[in-house]
CSV table of C-alpha atoms and ligand atoms in Angstrom, one decimal:
chain,number,residue,atom,x,y,z
A,122,MET,CA,28.8,5.9,3.0
A,123,ILE,CA,25.0,6.4,3.5
A,124,VAL,CA,22.4,5.4,0.9
A,125,LEU,CA,18.7,6.0,0.8
A,126,GLY,CA,16.8,3.1,-1.1
A,127,ILE,CA,13.3,3.1,-2.4
A,128,GLU,CA,11.2,0.0,-3.2
A,129,THR,CA,8.0,0.2,-5.1
A,130,SER,CA,8.0,-2.7,-7.5
A,131,CYS,CA,5.0,-4.5,-6.2
A,132,ASP,CA,2.6,-3.8,-3.2
A,133,GLU,CA,5.1,-2.5,-0.5
A,134,THR,CA,5.8,1.1,-0.3
A,135,ALA,CA,9.2,1.2,1.2
A,136,ALA,CA,12.2,3.4,2.0
A,137,ALA,CA,15.3,2.8,4.1
A,138,ILE,CA,18.7,4.2,5.0
A,139,VAL,CA,21.6,2.0,5.3
A,140,SER,CA,25.3,2.8,6.0
A,141,CYS,CA,28.6,1.4,5.8
A,142,THR,CA,31.5,3.1,7.7
A,143,SER,CA,34.8,2.0,9.1
A,144,LEU,CA,32.8,0.9,12.3
A,145,GLY,CA,30.7,-1.5,10.3
A,146,ARG,CA,27.5,-1.5,8.4
A,147,GLY,CA,23.8,-1.2,9.5
A,148,ILE,CA,20.3,-0.3,8.8
A,149,ARG,CA,19.6,3.1,10.2
A,150,SER,CA,15.9,3.0,9.3
A,151,ASN,CA,13.6,0.7,7.3
A,152,ILE,CA,10.1,1.8,6.8
A,153,VAL,CA,7.6,-0.5,5.0
A,154,ARG,CA,3.9,0.4,4.3
A,155,ARG,CA,2.1,-2.8,3.1
A,156,GLN,CA,-0.8,-2.4,1.0
A,157,VAL,CA,-2.8,-5.3,2.5
A,158,THR,CA,-6.2,-3.5,3.0
A,159,GLU,CA,-6.1,-2.0,-0.6
A,160,HIS,CA,-5.6,-5.4,-2.3
A,161,GLU,CA,-7.3,-7.8,0.1
A,162,PRO,CA,-10.9,-7.6,-1.3
A,163,TYR,CA,-9.4,-8.7,-4.8
A,164,GLY,CA,-7.5,-11.7,-3.4
A,165,GLY,CA,-4.2,-10.4,-5.1
A,166,VAL,CA,-2.3,-7.2,-6.2
A,167,VAL,CA,-4.2,-4.9,-8.5
A,168,PRO,CA,-1.5,-3.0,-10.4
A,169,GLU,CA,-3.4,0.3,-10.8
A,170,ILE,CA,-4.4,0.4,-7.2
A,171,ALA,CA,-0.8,-0.4,-6.2
A,172,ALA,CA,0.6,2.5,-8.2
A,173,ARG,CA,-1.9,5.0,-6.8
A,174,ALA,CA,-1.1,3.8,-3.2
A,175,HIS,CA,2.6,4.3,-3.8
A,176,LEU,CA,2.0,7.9,-5.1
A,177,ASP,CA,-0.1,8.7,-2.0
A,178,HIS,CA,2.3,7.4,0.5
A,179,LEU,CA,5.9,7.4,-0.8
A,180,ASP,CA,6.9,10.9,0.3
A,181,LYS,CA,5.6,10.2,3.8
A,182,VAL,CA,7.4,6.9,4.1
A,183,ILE,CA,10.7,8.5,2.9
A,184,ASN,CA,10.3,11.4,5.5
A,185,ARG,CA,9.7,8.8,8.2
A,186,ALA,CA,12.8,6.8,7.0
A,187,LEU,CA,14.8,10.1,7.3
A,188,ALA,CA,13.5,11.1,10.6
A,189,LYS,CA,14.1,7.6,12.1
A,190,ALA,CA,17.6,7.6,10.8
A,191,ASN,CA,18.1,11.1,12.3
A,192,ALA,CA,19.3,12.2,8.9
A,193,THR,CA,18.5,14.7,6.2
A,194,LEU,CA,18.9,14.3,2.5
A,195,ALA,CA,22.1,16.3,2.7
A,196,ASP,CA,23.6,13.5,4.7
A,197,VAL,CA,23.1,10.7,1.9
A,198,ASP,CA,25.8,9.8,-0.7
A,199,GLY,CA,23.4,8.3,-3.1
A,200,LEU,CA,19.7,7.5,-3.9
A,201,ALA,CA,18.8,4.0,-5.0
A,202,ALA,CA,15.5,2.8,-6.4
A,203,ALA,CA,14.3,-0.6,-7.8
A,204,THR,CA,13.9,0.1,-11.5
A,205,GLY,CA,12.7,-3.5,-12.2
A,206,PRO,CA,11.5,-6.2,-12.5
A,207,GLY,CA,7.9,-5.4,-11.3
A,208,LEU,CA,4.8,-3.5,-11.9
A,209,ILE,CA,5.4,-0.6,-14.2
A,210,GLY,CA,3.0,1.9,-12.4
A,211,GLY,CA,4.9,1.4,-9.1
A,212,LEU,CA,8.3,1.3,-10.7
A,213,VAL,CA,7.6,4.7,-12.3
A,214,VAL,CA,6.5,6.2,-8.8
A,215,GLY,CA,9.7,5.0,-6.9
A,216,THR,CA,12.2,5.7,-9.7
A,217,MET,CA,11.0,9.2,-10.6
A,218,MET,CA,11.1,10.0,-6.9
A,219,ALA,CA,14.7,8.8,-6.5
A,220,LYS,CA,15.9,10.5,-9.7
A,221,GLY,CA,14.2,13.7,-8.7
A,222,LEU,CA,15.7,13.7,-5.2
A,223,ALA,CA,19.2,12.8,-6.6
A,224,TRP,CA,18.9,15.7,-9.2
A,225,GLY,CA,17.7,18.1,-6.5
A,226,ILE,CA,20.5,17.5,-4.2
A,227,GLY,CA,23.2,16.8,-6.7
A,228,LYS,CA,23.9,13.1,-5.6
A,229,PRO,CA,24.2,10.0,-7.7
A,230,PHE,CA,21.3,7.9,-8.7
A,231,VAL,CA,21.7,4.0,-8.6
A,232,ALA,CA,19.2,1.8,-10.5
A,233,VAL,CA,18.8,-1.5,-8.6
A,234,ASN,CA,17.6,-4.7,-9.8
A,235,HIS,CA,14.9,-5.8,-7.2
A,236,LEU,CA,16.2,-9.4,-7.5
A,237,GLU,CA,19.8,-8.1,-6.8
A,238,GLY,CA,18.4,-6.4,-3.7
A,239,HIS,CA,17.1,-9.9,-2.4
A,240,ALA,CA,20.4,-11.5,-3.5
A,241,LEU,CA,22.7,-9.1,-1.6
A,242,THR,CA,20.6,-8.8,1.6
A,243,VAL,CA,22.8,-11.4,3.4
A,244,ARG,CA,25.9,-9.4,2.9
A,245,LEU,CA,24.3,-6.6,4.9
A,246,THR,CA,23.0,-8.9,7.7
A,247,ASP,CA,25.9,-11.4,7.8
A,248,ASP,CA,29.5,-11.7,6.9
A,249,VAL,CA,29.1,-13.6,3.6
A,250,ASN,CA,31.8,-13.6,0.9
A,251,PHE,CA,31.3,-14.4,-2.7
A,252,PRO,CA,30.8,-16.9,-4.3
A,253,TYR,CA,27.6,-18.3,-2.6
A,254,LEU,CA,24.6,-20.4,-3.9
A,255,LEU,CA,21.3,-18.6,-3.7
A,256,LEU,CA,17.8,-19.9,-3.6
A,257,LEU,CA,15.8,-16.8,-4.5
A,258,VAL,CA,12.2,-17.6,-3.8
A,259,SER,CA,9.5,-14.8,-4.0
A,260,GLY,CA,6.0,-14.1,-5.3
A,261,GLY,CA,7.4,-13.5,-8.8
A,262,HIS,CA,10.6,-15.5,-9.0
A,263,CYS,CA,11.9,-19.0,-8.1
A,264,GLN,CA,15.5,-19.4,-9.2
A,265,VAL,CA,18.7,-20.9,-8.0
A,266,LEU,CA,21.9,-18.9,-8.8
A,267,VAL,CA,25.6,-18.6,-8.1
A,268,CYS,CA,26.4,-15.2,-6.9
A,269,ALA,CA,30.0,-14.5,-7.8
A,270,GLY,CA,30.1,-10.9,-7.2
A,271,VAL,CA,28.0,-7.6,-7.5
A,272,GLY,CA,26.3,-7.8,-10.8
A,273,CYS,CA,27.8,-11.2,-11.4
A,274,TYR,CA,25.2,-14.0,-11.3
A,275,THR,CA,24.8,-17.4,-13.0
A,276,ARG,CA,21.4,-18.9,-13.2
A,277,LEU,CA,21.4,-22.8,-12.5
A,278,GLY,CA,17.6,-23.3,-12.7
A,279,THR,CA,14.3,-21.5,-12.7
A,280,THR,CA,10.6,-22.3,-12.6
A,281,LEU,CA,8.9,-23.8,-15.6
A,282,ASP,CA,5.5,-22.4,-14.4
A,283,ASP,CA,4.7,-20.7,-11.1
A,284,ALA,CA,6.9,-19.1,-8.6
A,285,ALA,CA,7.0,-20.7,-5.2
A,286,GLY,CA,5.3,-17.7,-3.6
A,287,GLU,CA,2.7,-17.8,-6.3
A,288,ALA,CA,2.1,-21.5,-5.5
A,289,PHE,CA,1.6,-20.4,-1.7
A,290,ASP,CA,-0.8,-17.5,-2.8
A,291,LYS,CA,-2.8,-19.5,-5.3
A,292,THR,CA,-3.3,-22.7,-3.1
A,293,ALA,CA,-4.1,-20.4,-0.1
A,294,LYS,CA,-6.9,-18.9,-2.1
A,295,LEU,CA,-8.3,-22.3,-3.0
A,296,ILE,CA,-8.0,-23.3,0.7
A,297,GLY,CA,-10.1,-20.1,1.6
A,298,LEU,CA,-7.2,-18.2,3.2
A,299,GLY,CA,-6.3,-14.5,2.7
A,300,TYR,CA,-3.7,-12.8,0.7
A,301,PRO,CA,-0.7,-12.9,0.9
A,302,GLY,CA,-1.0,-16.7,1.1
A,303,GLY,CA,2.5,-17.7,2.3
A,304,PRO,CA,2.1,-16.3,5.8
A,305,ALA,CA,-1.5,-17.5,6.0
A,306,ILE,CA,-0.6,-21.0,5.1
A,307,GLU,CA,2.4,-21.1,7.5
A,308,ARG,CA,0.3,-19.9,10.4
A,309,ILE,CA,-2.5,-22.5,10.2
A,310,ALA,CA,0.0,-25.3,9.0
A,311,ARG,CA,1.4,-25.4,12.4
A,312,GLU,CA,-1.8,-27.1,13.7
A,313,GLY,CA,-2.1,-29.3,10.6
A,314,ASP,CA,-1.2,-32.9,9.7
A,315,ALA,CA,1.2,-32.6,6.8
A,316,SER,CA,0.9,-36.2,5.9
A,317,ARG,CA,-3.0,-36.2,5.4
A,318,PHE,CA,-2.9,-35.2,1.7
A,319,ASP,CA,-0.6,-36.7,-0.8
A,320,LEU,CA,0.3,-33.9,-3.2
A,321,PRO,CA,2.6,-34.0,-6.1
A,322,ARG,CA,6.2,-32.8,-6.0
A,323,PRO,CA,6.9,-32.1,-9.8
A,324,LEU,CA,10.4,-32.8,-11.0
A,325,LYS,CA,11.5,-34.2,-7.6
A,326,GLY,CA,14.3,-36.8,-8.1
A,327,LYS,CA,14.9,-35.6,-11.6
A,328,PRO,CA,18.3,-34.1,-12.6
A,329,GLY,CA,18.8,-30.5,-12.9
A,330,CYS,CA,17.7,-27.4,-10.8
A,331,ASP,CA,14.4,-26.3,-12.4
A,332,PHE,CA,11.2,-26.1,-10.6
A,333,SER,CA,7.5,-26.7,-11.3
A,334,PHE,CA,4.5,-26.0,-9.1
A,335,SER,CA,1.4,-26.0,-11.4
A,336,GLY,CA,0.6,-29.6,-10.7
A,337,LEU,CA,0.3,-28.9,-7.0
A,338,LYS,CA,-2.2,-26.1,-7.5
A,339,THR,CA,-4.3,-28.5,-9.7
A,340,ALA,CA,-4.2,-31.2,-7.1
A,341,VAL,CA,-5.3,-28.7,-4.4
A,342,ARG,CA,-8.2,-27.5,-6.6
A,343,HIS,CA,-9.3,-31.1,-7.1
A,344,ILE,CA,-9.3,-31.7,-3.4
A,345,THR,CA,-11.3,-28.5,-2.6
A,346,ALA,CA,-13.8,-29.1,-5.5
A,347,GLU,CA,-14.3,-32.7,-4.3
A,348,ARG,CA,-15.1,-31.7,-0.9
A,349,GLY,CA,-17.0,-28.5,-1.6
A,350,TRP,CA,-16.4,-27.3,2.0
A,351,LEU,CA,-13.4,-27.4,4.2
A,352,ASP,CA,-13.7,-27.3,8.0
A,353,PRO,CA,-10.8,-25.8,10.0
A,354,ILE,CA,-9.1,-29.1,10.5
A,355,ASP,CA,-9.3,-29.8,6.7
A,356,GLN,CA,-7.9,-26.5,6.0
A,357,ALA,CA,-4.9,-26.8,8.5
A,358,ASP,CA,-4.1,-30.2,7.2
A,359,LEU,CA,-4.2,-29.1,3.5
A,360,ALA,CA,-2.2,-26.0,4.3
A,361,ALA,CA,0.5,-28.2,6.1
A,362,SER,CA,0.5,-30.7,3.2
A,363,VAL,CA,0.9,-27.8,0.7
A,364,GLU,CA,3.7,-26.3,2.8
A,365,LEU,CA,5.5,-29.6,3.0
A,366,ALA,CA,5.1,-30.4,-0.8
A,367,ILE,CA,6.6,-26.9,-1.7
A,368,CYS,CA,9.5,-27.4,0.9
A,369,ASP,CA,10.2,-30.9,-0.5
A,370,THR,CA,10.4,-29.6,-4.1
A,371,LEU,CA,12.5,-26.7,-3.2
A,372,VAL,CA,15.0,-28.7,-1.1
A,373,ASP,CA,15.3,-31.4,-3.7
A,374,ARG,CA,16.3,-29.0,-6.4
A,375,THR,CA,18.6,-27.1,-4.1
A,376,GLU,CA,20.3,-30.4,-3.4
A,377,ASN,CA,21.2,-30.8,-7.0
A,378,ALA,CA,22.3,-27.3,-7.1
A,379,ILE,CA,24.6,-27.7,-4.2
A,380,ALA,CA,26.3,-30.7,-5.9
A,381,TRP,CA,26.9,-28.5,-9.0
A,382,PHE,CA,28.1,-25.6,-6.9
A,383,ARG,CA,30.5,-27.7,-4.7
A,384,HIS,CA,32.0,-29.2,-7.8
A,385,HIS,CA,32.5,-25.9,-9.8
A,386,HIS,CA,33.0,-23.5,-6.8
A,387,PRO,CA,34.9,-25.5,-4.2
A,388,GLU,CA,36.0,-22.3,-2.6
A,389,GLY,CA,32.3,-21.4,-1.9
A,390,LYS,CA,31.2,-22.0,1.7
A,391,THR,CA,27.5,-20.7,1.9
A,392,VAL,CA,24.1,-21.6,0.8
A,393,VAL,CA,21.7,-18.5,1.1
A,394,ALA,CA,17.8,-18.3,0.8
A,395,ALA,CA,16.2,-15.0,0.0
A,396,GLY,CA,12.9,-13.6,-1.1
A,397,GLY,CA,9.5,-13.6,0.6
A,398,VAL,CA,9.3,-17.4,0.7
A,399,ALA,CA,12.6,-17.6,2.6
A,400,ALA,CA,10.6,-16.1,5.6
A,401,ASN,CA,9.1,-19.6,6.0
A,402,ILE,CA,10.4,-21.3,9.0
A,403,ARG,CA,9.9,-24.8,7.8
A,404,LEU,CA,11.8,-24.1,4.6
A,405,ARG,CA,14.6,-22.5,6.6
A,406,ARG,CA,14.9,-25.5,8.8
A,407,ARG,CA,15.0,-27.9,6.0
A,408,LEU,CA,17.6,-25.9,4.0
A,409,ALA,CA,19.8,-25.6,7.2
A,410,THR,CA,19.7,-29.3,7.6
A,411,LEU,CA,20.5,-29.9,3.9
A,412,ALA,CA,23.4,-27.4,4.0
A,413,GLU,CA,24.9,-29.1,7.1
A,414,LYS,CA,24.7,-32.4,5.5
A,415,THR,CA,26.7,-31.1,2.6
A,416,GLY,CA,29.3,-29.2,4.8
A,417,LEU,CA,28.2,-25.8,3.8
A,418,ARG,CA,26.8,-23.2,6.1
A,419,PHE,CA,23.1,-21.9,5.6
A,420,ILE,CA,22.2,-18.3,6.0
A,421,ALA,CA,19.0,-16.4,5.3
A,422,PRO,CA,18.2,-12.8,6.3
A,423,PRO,CA,15.8,-12.4,9.3
A,424,PRO,CA,12.2,-12.8,8.0
A,425,MET,CA,11.3,-9.2,7.8
A,426,LEU,CA,14.2,-8.6,5.4
A,427,CYS,CA,13.2,-11.6,3.2
A,428,THR,CA,9.9,-10.0,2.2
A,429,ASP,CA,10.1,-6.7,0.2
A,430,ASN,CA,11.7,-3.8,2.0
A,431,GLY,CA,13.7,-0.7,1.3
A,432,ALA,CA,17.0,-1.8,3.1
A,433,MET,CA,17.5,-4.4,0.4
A,434,ILE,CA,17.4,-1.7,-2.2
A,435,ALA,CA,19.5,0.8,-0.3
A,436,TRP,CA,22.2,-1.9,0.4
A,437,ALA,CA,22.3,-3.2,-3.2
A,438,GLY,CA,22.7,0.5,-4.2
A,439,LEU,CA,25.5,1.0,-1.7
A,440,GLU,CA,27.3,-2.1,-2.9
A,441,ARG,CA,27.1,-0.8,-6.5
A,442,LEU,CA,27.9,2.8,-5.6
A,443,ARG,CA,31.2,1.8,-3.6
A,444,ILE,CA,32.5,0.2,-6.8
A,445,GLY,CA,31.5,3.1,-8.9
A,446,LEU,CA,28.3,1.8,-10.5
A,447,VAL,CA,26.4,4.8,-11.0
A,448,ASP,CA,23.4,5.4,-13.5
A,449,GLY,CA,22.2,8.2,-15.5
A,450,PHE,CA,18.8,9.9,-15.2
A,451,ASP,CA,17.9,8.4,-18.6
A,452,GLU,CA,18.1,5.0,-17.0
A,453,PRO,CA,15.0,3.1,-18.2
A,454,LEU,CA,12.5,1.0,-16.2
A,455,ARG,CA,12.7,-2.7,-16.8
A,456,PRO,CA,9.5,-4.5,-16.0
A,457,ARG,CA,11.3,-7.9,-16.9
A,458,TRP,CA,14.8,-7.9,-15.9
A,459,PRO,CA,16.7,-11.2,-15.2
A,460,LEU,CA,19.6,-11.2,-12.9
A,461,ASP,CA,21.6,-13.5,-15.0
A,462,ALA,CA,22.6,-11.5,-18.2
A,463,ALA,CA,23.4,-14.8,-20.2
A,464,ALA,CA,20.2,-16.4,-19.3
A,465,SER,CA,18.3,-13.6,-21.1
A,466,PRO,CA,20.3,-10.5,-21.9
A,467,ARG,CA,19.6,-7.2,-20.1
A,468,PRO,CA,17.4,-5.5,-22.7
A,469,GLY,CA,19.0,-2.3,-24.1
A,470,ALA,CA,15.6,-0.6,-24.7
A,471,GLY,CA,13.6,-0.4,-21.6
A,472,ILE,CA,10.9,2.1,-20.7
A,473,LYS,CA,11.9,5.6,-20.1
A,474,ALA,CA,11.1,7.1,-16.7
B,225,KG4,O1,9.9,-11.1,-2.0
B,225,KG4,P1,8.4,-10.8,-1.8
B,225,KG4,O2,8.0,-10.0,-0.6
B,225,KG4,O3,7.8,-10.1,-3.1
B,225,KG4,C1,8.2,-10.4,-4.4
B,225,KG4,O4,9.3,-9.9,-4.8
B,225,KG4,O5,7.5,-11.2,-5.0
B,225,KG4,O6,7.7,-12.1,-1.8
B,225,KG4,C2,6.3,-12.2,-1.6
B,225,KG4,C3,5.9,-13.7,-1.6
B,225,KG4,C4,4.4,-13.9,-1.5
B,225,KG4,O7,4.1,-14.9,-2.6
B,225,KG4,C5,4.1,-14.5,-0.2
B,225,KG4,O8,3.0,-15.4,-0.1
B,225,KG4,C6,5.4,-15.2,0.1
B,225,KG4,O9,6.4,-14.4,-0.4
B,225,KG4,N1,5.7,-15.4,1.6
B,225,KG4,C7,5.8,-16.5,2.3
B,225,KG4,C8,6.0,-16.2,3.6
B,225,KG4,N2,6.0,-14.9,3.7
B,225,KG4,C9,5.9,-14.3,2.5
B,225,KG4,N3,5.6,-17.8,1.8
B,225,KG4,C10,5.8,-18.7,2.6
B,225,KG4,N4,6.0,-18.6,4.0
B,225,KG4,C11,6.1,-17.3,4.5
B,225,KG4,N5,6.3,-17.1,5.9
B,226,ZN,ZN1,10.8,-9.3,-3.8
């Protein structure tokens, strides 16, 4: 089975081809065009600019993905697109393209929840069976979930305010670093002293698996306002202190989630991290140590498959397609679309694309 996946929910224009045959599964191509120069002057993603950039580049990105995979549209068994959650303008571009191509070549269309793309990527890169515990940490989401099957997720905790990636991005801006903030903080934190600034770890030590990061952002704002100007050593020390505080919070909440998971799913063997923030090396090391301590194995996709890409959408599409989950051309877009249906039901009326 071969699936072409399209991702346009935020600021990456991405297309990929993945396959699963009797010989195994793999990524045949994975083309990602990041819109860094478009958004950098504004310090964050501008939705209208993002949508126009997707429109300008998506056809070329798809053609490159096909060429790299040495495939034509006739070879694919289905077309998948992220239909939510995300920025509506970008979702329209990617979904209309996938539906149009699917209709044109008479192949099925699969609507993929972007979060499910992150959640299932480890099943493409590693041998991971359900159920597993997932820390999903990206620019827009910060959740801990039990993944019990394709389309079958239970949310144990979520953020009360900012997502972990948002905390990286907003504090990076205050420290005077570029966008996206996570990689910028990670880069200079290597040279910094993480014990120099004592930053808050909201909810740490409290029961439950929810997260909060707004106090951290406020604390960093106070430090930068007080000093007025940060020299490179201050910047590195503050970046290292922020990275440590975010990791401490994530690890503390994941520890509670692991206790719950081991009690309710004794057959589960794996803790997974996914989403852009899971590319962070310090976080990966900390989670690996935590998992080892609790007798579980820790797996995160390679960093380039943690941040948004087309392979994650193609793979989630393939996982759905092979169990017969196909969508109609009237499938709506869902700018807000939680993974856990019980936490907030999948809305019946989305926006028509
Ligand atoms: O999953 P993703 O690419 O897009 C969303 O679905 O939101 O995640 C992007 C987020 C950004 O907030 C970015 O700063 C963060 O992931 N990020 C990182 C790293 N790489 C990306 N945060 C910390 N360390 C990194 N190495
Ligand atoms: Zn994402």
